[in-house]
Amino acid sequence: MLTTLKKIPSAYYIIGVFLLCLAYAFLSNDRLPFKYVDIFDEKSYIEIVRNFSKNFFERSFNPYYISRLLMPGIAHFIHSLLGIAFTLQTIQGLFIILNGLAIFISLYFYYKIVKIKGYSKNITILGFCFLFVNFFVLKLSNYYPILMDLFGFTSGIILYYYYTIKNRTAFLLILMISMFVFPTTFLIAVSLIASSFISFNEKGLAIEKNFNKYVYLVFALCIVFELLYLYSNYNLFIAAAKKDYTVQSALFLIPVTFILLNSFIFFTIRYILNLLNGLNINRKVFFSPYLIFPSVILVLFFVVSKFITVNFKDTHTLSSGEFLFNLMFQAFSFPLKFLITHFIYYGLFVVFIIYYRKLFFSYAAKNSDSFLKTITILFSVFFILGTETRQFLQFFPFIVFIFLDSLKKVDFSRYQLAGIFVFQLIWSRFWYKINVPEGFLDKALSERNFFGFPAQKYFQFQGPWLSTNNSMIYGVIFILTFITVSLILKKNSFNNKV
């Protein structure tokens, strides 16, 4: 790590400013007020921390939180071991420390990966800005510390590192542990199993020969499914839209959203089919370690989950039908909303991956193995359909490193890198203080009315909670930013040395 930093003196300034901002963020008191804990997710995690041991024998755990159980369990045993009282202040304080530790662990593994890959100083700084200088790390991890999202992000970086150095034992061990850190670990395990069956060679599907036929066929099926689903659930959509705490746009915007969303779906299908060209099913993989061990991990996870939820009867779990409806409702809630919410979380990464999409997908198609191609496809689907960016937090490090690999021959100037860092820093601290007049948010919560200022200011970083007004504001900012960045990148010839 130190050797790498010596080669990039300019990185010292950037990392120094980042660490100062990180320290200020974590030492500040800009956090979710305790009086609102009983309303949001923190309530359940605090209950797990306080009664972790008792739940195994008396009540058991809510199935929703099984895949996020490890860190509250660690927090419980730290409190017990050190004799710390289980108060809101001490639990929140411990998670602030754990979040800070998770960020530094992520930084450590980031620079280990940088050293292995031999990135230039420009690409190293670019990746650092995308992964760490963003709202998710510099704001949300401190404001809302008792969440498991950051630990999922860190586990993603660690998993990518051990996959890169081909340490199968460590990778599978971290994978097993991560099953109880963040839900999308399940999909990483499934991707690993799928990669055992899938290979890419000249004997596989020659999609390129019939490319247009495949594109229009898949896209037509998507359109048919969407229309049938919208028609069959029309009343539900209308009812949901009339609830002011869920609606994200006026109904007249649905046709506009439908057209724009399907435009992105069409182009994404084109890139995914490029990834799948040459796909071949390998039938001689029954003794593959990446088939056997991830399968065992999944079975063990389900067995353990069943055991520790056997007595829990107080919750209504989200059915697959409800999940699909929520997904579709969010997808059709506002034009380009999925881009807006991802932009709020990650800033310029969203602009860059769209601008360099051809380079990114071309590199992934030619150089990624079956596992990384599967991860890329899953990310693409989540990116378009999900307005909750946290759904692909664990995939994010994988995608960033594939993206950085694809940009190795692109030369960014020091001025561009400085501009990227400054923008990321300002954008991540855009919500500098989230304060509301006493009693205002209480009233907004009781009346389920989050559209007024400053109540909306608290919810502005949440994808599904973004109001129409805020969606429009951030949508305009995103479009202007994208146009500006595109003009800058096109104007400078050194960005075309690919």
Short mmCIF file of N, CA and C in Angstrom, two decimals, residues 318-487:
data_model
loop_
_atom_site.label_atom_id
_atom_site.label_comp_id
_atom_site.label_asym_id
_atom_site.label_seq_id
_atom_site.Cartn_x
_atom_site.Cartn_y
_atom_site.Cartn_z
N LEU A 318 -42.28 -10.46 2.88
CA LEU A 318 -42.62 -9.96 1.56
C LEU A 318 -42.69 -11.12 0.58
N SER A 319 -43.84 -11.32 -0.03
CA SER A 319 -44.00 -12.40 -1.00
C SER A 319 -43.35 -12.03 -2.32
N SER A 320 -43.13 -13.03 -3.18
CA SER A 320 -42.53 -12.76 -4.49
C SER A 320 -43.43 -11.85 -5.33
N GLY A 321 -44.75 -12.02 -5.17
CA GLY A 321 -45.68 -11.16 -5.90
C GLY A 321 -45.59 -9.72 -5.46
N GLU A 322 -45.51 -9.50 -4.15
CA GLU A 322 -45.38 -8.14 -3.62
C GLU A 322 -44.04 -7.52 -4.03
N PHE A 323 -42.99 -8.34 -4.02
CA PHE A 323 -41.68 -7.85 -4.43
C PHE A 323 -41.71 -7.40 -5.89
N LEU A 324 -42.34 -8.20 -6.75
CA LEU A 324 -42.42 -7.85 -8.17
C LEU A 324 -43.23 -6.57 -8.37
N PHE A 325 -44.32 -6.45 -7.62
CA PHE A 325 -45.14 -5.23 -7.75
C PHE A 325 -44.35 -4.00 -7.32
N ASN A 326 -43.65 -4.09 -6.18
CA ASN A 326 -42.84 -2.95 -5.72
C ASN A 326 -41.77 -2.58 -6.74
N LEU A 327 -41.17 -3.61 -7.33
CA LEU A 327 -40.13 -3.37 -8.33
C LEU A 327 -40.70 -2.66 -9.55
N MET A 328 -41.84 -3.13 -10.03
CA MET A 328 -42.46 -2.53 -11.21
C MET A 328 -42.96 -1.12 -10.90
N PHE A 329 -43.53 -0.92 -9.71
CA PHE A 329 -44.03 0.39 -9.34
C PHE A 329 -42.89 1.41 -9.28
N GLN A 330 -41.75 1.00 -8.70
CA GLN A 330 -40.60 1.89 -8.64
C GLN A 330 -40.07 2.18 -10.05
N ALA A 331 -40.05 1.13 -10.89
CA ALA A 331 -39.50 1.29 -12.24
C ALA A 331 -40.32 2.29 -13.06
N PHE A 332 -41.63 2.34 -12.81
CA PHE A 332 -42.49 3.24 -13.56
C PHE A 332 -42.90 4.48 -12.78
N SER A 333 -42.17 4.77 -11.72
CA SER A 333 -42.59 5.86 -10.85
C SER A 333 -42.21 7.24 -11.37
N PHE A 334 -41.09 7.34 -12.08
CA PHE A 334 -40.67 8.66 -12.55
C PHE A 334 -39.62 8.48 -13.64
N PRO A 335 -39.62 9.33 -14.68
CA PRO A 335 -38.64 9.19 -15.75
C PRO A 335 -37.20 9.25 -15.23
N LEU A 336 -36.40 8.26 -15.62
CA LEU A 336 -34.97 8.21 -15.28
C LEU A 336 -34.71 8.15 -13.78
N LYS A 337 -35.68 7.72 -13.01
CA LYS A 337 -35.50 7.76 -11.57
C LYS A 337 -34.40 6.83 -11.08
N PHE A 338 -34.25 5.69 -11.76
CA PHE A 338 -33.19 4.77 -11.35
C PHE A 338 -31.82 5.44 -11.51
N LEU A 339 -31.64 6.25 -12.56
CA LEU A 339 -30.38 6.97 -12.73
C LEU A 339 -30.21 8.04 -11.66
N ILE A 340 -31.30 8.71 -11.31
CA ILE A 340 -31.24 9.79 -10.33
C ILE A 340 -30.80 9.26 -8.97
N THR A 341 -31.41 8.15 -8.53
CA THR A 341 -31.09 7.63 -7.20
C THR A 341 -29.67 7.07 -7.16
N HIS A 342 -29.23 6.41 -8.24
CA HIS A 342 -27.85 5.91 -8.28
C HIS A 342 -26.86 7.08 -8.30
N PHE A 343 -27.23 8.15 -9.01
CA PHE A 343 -26.39 9.35 -9.08
C PHE A 343 -26.26 9.99 -7.71
N ILE A 344 -27.32 9.99 -6.93
CA ILE A 344 -27.27 10.54 -5.57
C ILE A 344 -26.27 9.75 -4.72
N TYR A 345 -26.28 8.43 -4.86
CA TYR A 345 -25.38 7.59 -4.07
C TYR A 345 -23.93 7.70 -4.52
N TYR A 346 -23.69 7.59 -5.84
CA TYR A 346 -22.33 7.39 -6.35
C TYR A 346 -21.79 8.52 -7.20
N GLY A 347 -22.59 9.52 -7.48
CA GLY A 347 -22.10 10.67 -8.20
C GLY A 347 -21.65 10.36 -9.62
N LEU A 348 -20.43 10.78 -9.97
CA LEU A 348 -19.96 10.72 -11.35
C LEU A 348 -19.74 9.30 -11.87
N PHE A 349 -19.69 8.31 -11.02
CA PHE A 349 -19.55 6.95 -11.53
C PHE A 349 -20.68 6.62 -12.49
N VAL A 350 -21.89 7.05 -12.16
CA VAL A 350 -23.05 6.78 -13.02
C VAL A 350 -22.87 7.47 -14.37
N VAL A 351 -22.36 8.71 -14.36
CA VAL A 351 -22.12 9.44 -15.61
C VAL A 351 -21.06 8.73 -16.44
N PHE A 352 -19.97 8.31 -15.80
CA PHE A 352 -18.85 7.70 -16.52
C PHE A 352 -19.21 6.33 -17.10
N ILE A 353 -19.94 5.52 -16.34
CA ILE A 353 -20.23 4.18 -16.84
C ILE A 353 -21.22 4.24 -18.00
N ILE A 354 -22.06 5.27 -18.05
CA ILE A 354 -22.95 5.44 -19.21
C ILE A 354 -22.14 5.99 -20.40
N TYR A 355 -21.27 6.94 -20.14
CA TYR A 355 -20.48 7.55 -21.22
C TYR A 355 -19.54 6.50 -21.85
N TYR A 356 -18.91 5.68 -21.01
CA TYR A 356 -17.97 4.68 -21.50
C TYR A 356 -18.60 3.28 -21.58
N ARG A 357 -19.91 3.22 -21.76
CA ARG A 357 -20.62 1.95 -21.73
C ARG A 357 -20.10 0.96 -22.78
N LYS A 358 -19.82 1.44 -24.00
CA LYS A 358 -19.35 0.55 -25.06
C LYS A 358 -18.00 -0.05 -24.69
N LEU A 359 -17.12 0.78 -24.18
CA LEU A 359 -15.80 0.32 -23.77
C LEU A 359 -15.90 -0.67 -22.61
N PHE A 360 -16.77 -0.37 -21.65
CA PHE A 360 -16.96 -1.23 -20.48
C PHE A 360 -17.48 -2.61 -20.88
N PHE A 361 -18.58 -2.64 -21.63
CA PHE A 361 -19.18 -3.93 -21.99
C PHE A 361 -18.30 -4.70 -22.97
N SER A 362 -17.61 -4.00 -23.86
CA SER A 362 -16.71 -4.66 -24.78
C SER A 362 -15.57 -5.35 -24.02
N TYR A 363 -15.02 -4.63 -23.04
CA TYR A 363 -13.94 -5.23 -22.23
C TYR A 363 -14.46 -6.42 -21.43
N ALA A 364 -15.64 -6.26 -20.80
CA ALA A 364 -16.22 -7.35 -20.00
C ALA A 364 -16.49 -8.57 -20.86
N ALA A 365 -16.97 -8.36 -22.09
CA ALA A 365 -17.28 -9.48 -22.98
C ALA A 365 -16.02 -10.23 -23.39
N LYS A 366 -14.90 -9.52 -23.59
CA LYS A 366 -13.68 -10.14 -24.10
C LYS A 366 -12.78 -10.69 -23.00
N ASN A 367 -12.83 -10.09 -21.79
CA ASN A 367 -11.83 -10.41 -20.77
C ASN A 367 -12.38 -11.01 -19.48
N SER A 368 -13.67 -10.88 -19.23
CA SER A 368 -14.23 -11.40 -17.97
C SER A 368 -14.54 -12.88 -18.09
N ASP A 369 -14.39 -13.60 -16.99
CA ASP A 369 -14.77 -15.02 -16.98
C ASP A 369 -16.27 -15.14 -16.75
N SER A 370 -16.75 -16.37 -16.67
CA SER A 370 -18.19 -16.62 -16.55
C SER A 370 -18.77 -15.99 -15.30
N PHE A 371 -18.05 -16.04 -14.19
CA PHE A 371 -18.53 -15.50 -12.93
C PHE A 371 -18.69 -13.98 -13.02
N LEU A 372 -17.67 -13.29 -13.51
CA LEU A 372 -17.74 -11.83 -13.58
C LEU A 372 -18.75 -11.37 -14.62
N LYS A 373 -18.94 -12.14 -15.68
CA LYS A 373 -19.98 -11.80 -16.65
C LYS A 373 -21.37 -11.91 -16.02
N THR A 374 -21.56 -12.93 -15.20
CA THR A 374 -22.85 -13.10 -14.51
C THR A 374 -23.10 -11.94 -13.56
N ILE A 375 -22.07 -11.53 -12.82
CA ILE A 375 -22.17 -10.38 -11.92
C ILE A 375 -22.52 -9.12 -12.70
N THR A 376 -21.89 -8.93 -13.86
CA THR A 376 -22.15 -7.76 -14.69
C THR A 376 -23.59 -7.73 -15.18
N ILE A 377 -24.11 -8.89 -15.56
CA ILE A 377 -25.50 -8.97 -16.01
C ILE A 377 -26.45 -8.64 -14.86
N LEU A 378 -26.20 -9.20 -13.68
CA LEU A 378 -27.05 -8.92 -12.51
C LEU A 378 -27.02 -7.44 -12.16
N PHE A 379 -25.84 -6.85 -12.20
CA PHE A 379 -25.70 -5.42 -11.92
C PHE A 379 -26.52 -4.60 -12.92
N SER A 380 -26.45 -4.97 -14.20
CA SER A 380 -27.17 -4.22 -15.23
C SER A 380 -28.67 -4.26 -14.99
N VAL A 381 -29.17 -5.41 -14.57
CA VAL A 381 -30.61 -5.55 -14.29
C VAL A 381 -31.00 -4.71 -13.08
N PHE A 382 -30.22 -4.82 -12.00
CA PHE A 382 -30.50 -4.03 -10.80
C PHE A 382 -30.41 -2.54 -11.09
N PHE A 383 -29.43 -2.16 -11.90
CA PHE A 383 -29.18 -0.75 -12.21
C PHE A 383 -30.39 -0.11 -12.87
N ILE A 384 -31.04 -0.83 -13.78
CA ILE A 384 -32.16 -0.27 -14.52
C ILE A 384 -33.47 -0.35 -13.75
N LEU A 385 -33.74 -1.48 -13.11
CA LEU A 385 -35.05 -1.68 -12.50
C LEU A 385 -35.14 -1.22 -11.06
N GLY A 386 -34.02 -1.15 -10.36
CA GLY A 386 -34.08 -0.83 -8.94
C GLY A 386 -33.78 0.62 -8.65
N THR A 387 -34.64 1.29 -7.91
CA THR A 387 -34.36 2.66 -7.48
C THR A 387 -33.67 2.67 -6.12
N GLU A 388 -33.59 1.53 -5.46
CA GLU A 388 -32.85 1.43 -4.20
C GLU A 388 -31.44 0.95 -4.52
N THR A 389 -30.52 1.88 -4.54
CA THR A 389 -29.15 1.58 -4.95
C THR A 389 -28.49 0.54 -4.04
N ARG A 390 -28.91 0.47 -2.81
CA ARG A 390 -28.32 -0.49 -1.87
C ARG A 390 -28.49 -1.93 -2.35
N GLN A 391 -29.42 -2.18 -3.29
CA GLN A 391 -29.65 -3.54 -3.76
C GLN A 391 -28.43 -4.12 -4.47
N PHE A 392 -27.55 -3.27 -5.02
CA PHE A 392 -26.36 -3.82 -5.67
C PHE A 392 -25.06 -3.29 -5.04
N LEU A 393 -25.12 -2.91 -3.77
CA LEU A 393 -23.93 -2.42 -3.08
C LEU A 393 -22.81 -3.45 -3.07
N GLN A 394 -23.16 -4.72 -2.90
CA GLN A 394 -22.14 -5.76 -2.83
C GLN A 394 -21.54 -6.05 -4.20
N PHE A 395 -22.32 -5.82 -5.27
CA PHE A 395 -21.80 -5.98 -6.63
C PHE A 395 -20.91 -4.80 -7.04
N PHE A 396 -21.13 -3.65 -6.39
CA PHE A 396 -20.51 -2.41 -6.82
C PHE A 396 -18.99 -2.49 -6.96
N PRO A 397 -18.25 -3.03 -5.96
CA PRO A 397 -16.79 -3.12 -6.13
C PRO A 397 -16.38 -3.97 -7.34
N PHE A 398 -17.08 -5.08 -7.59
CA PHE A 398 -16.78 -5.91 -8.75
C PHE A 398 -16.89 -5.08 -10.03
N ILE A 399 -17.98 -4.33 -10.16
CA ILE A 399 -18.22 -3.54 -11.37
C ILE A 399 -17.21 -2.42 -11.51
N VAL A 400 -16.87 -1.75 -10.41
CA VAL A 400 -15.91 -0.66 -10.47
C VAL A 400 -14.56 -1.16 -10.98
N PHE A 401 -14.13 -2.31 -10.50
CA PHE A 401 -12.81 -2.82 -10.92
C PHE A 401 -12.84 -3.30 -12.38
N ILE A 402 -13.93 -3.89 -12.82
CA ILE A 402 -14.04 -4.24 -14.24
C ILE A 402 -14.01 -2.95 -15.07
N PHE A 403 -14.71 -1.93 -14.59
CA PHE A 403 -14.75 -0.64 -15.28
C PHE A 403 -13.36 0.00 -15.35
N LEU A 404 -12.64 -0.03 -14.22
CA LEU A 404 -11.28 0.53 -14.20
C LEU A 404 -10.36 -0.22 -15.15
N ASP A 405 -10.51 -1.55 -15.21
CA ASP A 405 -9.72 -2.35 -16.15
C ASP A 405 -9.97 -1.91 -17.58
N SER A 406 -11.24 -1.60 -17.88
CA SER A 406 -11.58 -1.19 -19.25
C SER A 406 -11.04 0.20 -19.59
N LEU A 407 -10.71 1.00 -18.56
CA LEU A 407 -10.23 2.37 -18.78
C LEU A 407 -8.71 2.50 -18.67
N LYS A 408 -8.00 1.38 -18.60
CA LYS A 408 -6.55 1.43 -18.40
C LYS A 408 -5.83 2.27 -19.44
N LYS A 409 -6.33 2.26 -20.67
CA LYS A 409 -5.66 2.99 -21.75
C LYS A 409 -6.23 4.39 -21.95
N VAL A 410 -7.18 4.76 -21.12
CA VAL A 410 -7.74 6.12 -21.21
C VAL A 410 -6.92 7.03 -20.29
N ASP A 411 -6.46 8.12 -20.82
CA ASP A 411 -5.59 9.02 -20.06
C ASP A 411 -6.38 10.23 -19.59
N PHE A 412 -6.52 10.36 -18.26
CA PHE A 412 -7.21 11.51 -17.68
C PHE A 412 -6.17 12.51 -17.18
N SER A 413 -6.43 13.78 -17.40
CA SER A 413 -5.49 14.81 -16.96
C SER A 413 -5.64 15.04 -15.46
N ARG A 414 -4.62 15.67 -14.89
CA ARG A 414 -4.67 15.98 -13.45
C ARG A 414 -5.81 16.93 -13.13
N TYR A 415 -6.14 17.80 -14.09
CA TYR A 415 -7.23 18.76 -13.87
C TYR A 415 -8.59 18.04 -13.85
N GLN A 416 -8.73 17.07 -14.73
CA GLN A 416 -9.95 16.28 -14.74
C GLN A 416 -10.11 15.50 -13.44
N LEU A 417 -9.01 14.88 -12.98
CA LEU A 417 -9.06 14.11 -11.74
C LEU A 417 -9.36 15.01 -10.55
N ALA A 418 -8.76 16.20 -10.54
CA ALA A 418 -9.05 17.14 -9.46
C ALA A 418 -10.52 17.55 -9.49
N GLY A 419 -11.04 17.78 -10.71
CA GLY A 419 -12.45 18.13 -10.84
C GLY A 419 -13.37 17.02 -10.39
N ILE A 420 -13.02 15.78 -10.74
CA ILE A 420 -13.82 14.62 -10.31
C ILE A 420 -13.83 14.52 -8.80
N PHE A 421 -12.66 14.66 -8.18
CA PHE A 421 -12.57 14.56 -6.72
C PHE A 421 -13.38 15.65 -6.03
N VAL A 422 -13.23 16.89 -6.51
CA VAL A 422 -13.95 18.01 -5.90
C VAL A 422 -15.46 17.83 -6.06
N PHE A 423 -15.89 17.42 -7.26
CA PHE A 423 -17.33 17.20 -7.46
C PHE A 423 -17.83 16.11 -6.53
N GLN A 424 -17.10 15.00 -6.46
CA GLN A 424 -17.53 13.88 -5.60
C GLN A 424 -17.61 14.33 -4.14
N LEU A 425 -16.62 15.11 -3.73
CA LEU A 425 -16.59 15.57 -2.34
C LEU A 425 -17.77 16.48 -2.04
N ILE A 426 -18.01 17.44 -2.92
CA ILE A 426 -19.14 18.37 -2.72
C ILE A 426 -20.46 17.61 -2.79
N TRP A 427 -20.58 16.72 -3.76
CA TRP A 427 -21.82 15.97 -3.94
C TRP A 427 -22.09 15.06 -2.75
N SER A 428 -21.05 14.48 -2.19
CA SER A 428 -21.24 13.58 -1.04
C SER A 428 -21.63 14.33 0.21
N ARG A 429 -21.25 15.62 0.29
CA ARG A 429 -21.59 16.42 1.46
C ARG A 429 -22.70 17.42 1.14
N PHE A 430 -23.41 17.19 0.05
CA PHE A 430 -24.48 18.11 -0.35
C PHE A 430 -25.53 18.21 0.75
N TRP A 431 -25.78 17.11 1.44
CA TRP A 431 -26.71 17.09 2.56
C TRP A 431 -25.89 17.40 3.82
N TYR A 432 -25.37 18.60 3.91
CA TYR A 432 -24.39 18.91 4.96
C TYR A 432 -25.00 18.76 6.35
N LYS A 433 -26.17 19.27 6.53
CA LYS A 433 -26.89 19.12 7.79
C LYS A 433 -28.32 18.75 7.49
N ILE A 434 -28.81 17.75 8.17
CA ILE A 434 -30.21 17.38 8.00
C ILE A 434 -30.92 17.68 9.33
N ASN A 435 -31.38 18.87 9.47
CA ASN A 435 -32.10 19.28 10.67
C ASN A 435 -33.53 19.66 10.31
N VAL A 436 -34.44 19.39 11.18
CA VAL A 436 -35.83 19.77 10.96
C VAL A 436 -36.33 20.47 12.22
N PRO A 437 -37.26 21.42 12.05
CA PRO A 437 -37.84 22.08 13.23
C PRO A 437 -38.49 21.06 14.15
N GLU A 438 -38.38 21.27 15.42
CA GLU A 438 -38.95 20.35 16.39
C GLU A 438 -40.44 20.15 16.14
N GLY A 439 -40.85 18.91 16.01
CA GLY A 439 -42.26 18.59 15.82
C GLY A 439 -42.69 18.48 14.37
N PHE A 440 -41.88 19.03 13.45
CA PHE A 440 -42.29 19.01 12.04
C PHE A 440 -42.28 17.60 11.49
N LEU A 441 -41.17 16.89 11.70
CA LEU A 441 -41.05 15.54 11.16
C LEU A 441 -42.02 14.58 11.87
N ASP A 442 -42.25 14.82 13.15
CA ASP A 442 -43.22 13.98 13.87
C ASP A 442 -44.59 14.07 13.20
N LYS A 443 -44.98 15.28 12.85
CA LYS A 443 -46.28 15.48 12.20
C LYS A 443 -46.28 14.85 10.80
N ALA A 444 -45.18 15.02 10.08
CA ALA A 444 -45.09 14.45 8.73
C ALA A 444 -45.18 12.93 8.78
N LEU A 445 -44.53 12.34 9.78
CA LEU A 445 -44.57 10.88 9.91
C LEU A 445 -45.97 10.39 10.24
N SER A 446 -46.63 11.05 11.18
CA SER A 446 -47.96 10.61 11.59
C SER A 446 -48.98 10.77 10.48
N GLU A 447 -48.80 11.80 9.64
CA GLU A 447 -49.72 12.03 8.53
C GLU A 447 -49.25 11.41 7.22
N ARG A 448 -48.10 10.73 7.26
CA ARG A 448 -47.50 10.11 6.07
C ARG A 448 -47.36 11.12 4.93
N ASN A 449 -46.93 12.32 5.29
CA ASN A 449 -46.77 13.36 4.28
C ASN A 449 -45.32 13.82 4.28
N PHE A 450 -44.56 13.30 3.32
CA PHE A 450 -43.14 13.59 3.26
C PHE A 450 -42.77 14.55 2.13
N PHE A 451 -43.75 15.24 1.57
CA PHE A 451 -43.48 16.05 0.40
C PHE A 451 -43.11 17.49 0.74
N GLY A 452 -43.38 17.91 1.95
CA GLY A 452 -43.06 19.28 2.32
C GLY A 452 -41.62 19.41 2.77
N PHE A 453 -41.08 20.62 2.64
CA PHE A 453 -39.75 20.90 3.17
C PHE A 453 -39.92 21.35 4.62
N PRO A 454 -39.09 20.90 5.57
CA PRO A 454 -37.87 20.13 5.38
C PRO A 454 -38.01 18.62 5.58
N ALA A 455 -39.23 18.10 5.72
CA ALA A 455 -39.37 16.66 5.91
C ALA A 455 -38.76 15.90 4.73
N GLN A 456 -38.99 16.41 3.52
CA GLN A 456 -38.44 15.74 2.34
C GLN A 456 -36.92 15.78 2.33
N LYS A 457 -36.35 16.77 3.02
CA LYS A 457 -34.90 16.87 3.05
C LYS A 457 -34.28 15.64 3.72
N TYR A 458 -34.98 15.11 4.70
CA TYR A 458 -34.47 13.90 5.35
C TYR A 458 -34.53 12.70 4.41
N PHE A 459 -35.59 12.60 3.64
CA PHE A 459 -35.79 11.42 2.79
C PHE A 459 -35.21 11.57 1.39
N GLN A 460 -34.49 12.65 1.14
CA GLN A 460 -34.10 12.90 -0.24
C GLN A 460 -33.12 11.87 -0.78
N PHE A 461 -32.39 11.13 0.07
CA PHE A 461 -31.44 10.17 -0.46
C PHE A 461 -32.08 8.80 -0.71
N GLN A 462 -33.34 8.63 -0.37
CA GLN A 462 -34.00 7.34 -0.54
C GLN A 462 -34.65 7.26 -1.90
N GLY A 463 -34.34 6.23 -2.65
CA GLY A 463 -34.91 6.07 -3.98
C GLY A 463 -36.43 6.09 -4.01
N PRO A 464 -37.10 5.13 -3.35
CA PRO A 464 -38.55 5.07 -3.41
C PRO A 464 -39.24 6.25 -2.74
N TRP A 465 -38.52 6.97 -1.87
CA TRP A 465 -39.17 8.05 -1.13
C TRP A 465 -39.01 9.40 -1.82
N LEU A 466 -38.24 9.48 -2.87
CA LEU A 466 -38.04 10.77 -3.53
C LEU A 466 -39.36 11.33 -4.06
N SER A 467 -39.66 12.55 -3.70
CA SER A 467 -40.87 13.17 -4.20
C SER A 467 -40.70 13.58 -5.66
N THR A 468 -41.80 13.94 -6.30
CA THR A 468 -41.74 14.37 -7.69
C THR A 468 -40.85 15.60 -7.84
N ASN A 469 -41.01 16.58 -6.94
CA ASN A 469 -40.21 17.81 -7.03
C ASN A 469 -38.72 17.52 -6.92
N ASN A 470 -38.33 16.70 -5.92
CA ASN A 470 -36.92 16.40 -5.76
C ASN A 470 -36.39 15.55 -6.91
N SER A 471 -37.22 14.65 -7.42
CA SER A 471 -36.81 13.86 -8.57
C SER A 471 -36.52 14.76 -9.77
N MET A 472 -37.35 15.77 -9.96
CA MET A 472 -37.15 16.70 -11.07
C MET A 472 -35.87 17.52 -10.87
N ILE A 473 -35.64 17.98 -9.63
CA ILE A 473 -34.45 18.78 -9.35
C ILE A 473 -33.18 17.98 -9.60
N TYR A 474 -33.13 16.77 -9.02
CA TYR A 474 -31.93 15.95 -9.18
C TYR A 474 -31.82 15.42 -10.61
N GLY A 475 -32.97 15.23 -11.27
CA GLY A 475 -32.93 14.81 -12.66
C GLY A 475 -32.28 15.87 -13.54
N VAL A 476 -32.62 17.14 -13.32
CA VAL A 476 -32.03 18.24 -14.08
C VAL A 476 -30.53 18.33 -13.79
N ILE A 477 -30.16 18.19 -12.50
CA ILE A 477 -28.74 18.23 -12.13
C ILE A 477 -27.99 17.10 -12.83
N PHE A 478 -28.58 15.90 -12.85
CA PHE A 478 -27.93 14.76 -13.49
C PHE A 478 -27.73 15.01 -14.99
N ILE A 479 -28.78 15.47 -15.66
CA ILE A 479 -28.70 15.70 -17.10
C ILE A 479 -27.65 16.76 -17.43
N LEU A 480 -27.64 17.87 -16.68
CA LEU A 480 -26.66 18.93 -16.91
C LEU A 480 -25.24 18.43 -16.64
N THR A 481 -25.09 17.65 -15.58
CA THR A 481 -23.78 17.09 -15.25
C THR A 481 -23.30 16.15 -16.34
N PHE A 482 -24.21 15.29 -16.82
CA PHE A 482 -23.85 14.35 -17.87
C PHE A 482 -23.42 15.07 -19.15
N ILE A 483 -24.17 16.10 -19.54
CA ILE A 483 -23.83 16.87 -20.74
C ILE A 483 -22.47 17.55 -20.58
N THR A 484 -22.25 18.16 -19.41
CA THR A 484 -20.99 18.86 -19.15
C THR A 484 -19.80 17.91 -19.20
N VAL A 485 -19.92 16.78 -18.49
CA VAL A 485 -18.83 15.80 -18.46
C VAL A 485 -18.58 15.23 -19.85
N SER A 486 -19.63 14.95 -20.59
CA SER A 486 -19.49 14.40 -21.94
C SER A 486 -18.74 15.37 -22.85
N LEU A 487 -19.08 16.66 -22.75
CA LEU A 487 -18.40 17.67 -23.58
C LEU A 487 -16.93 17.78 -23.22
#
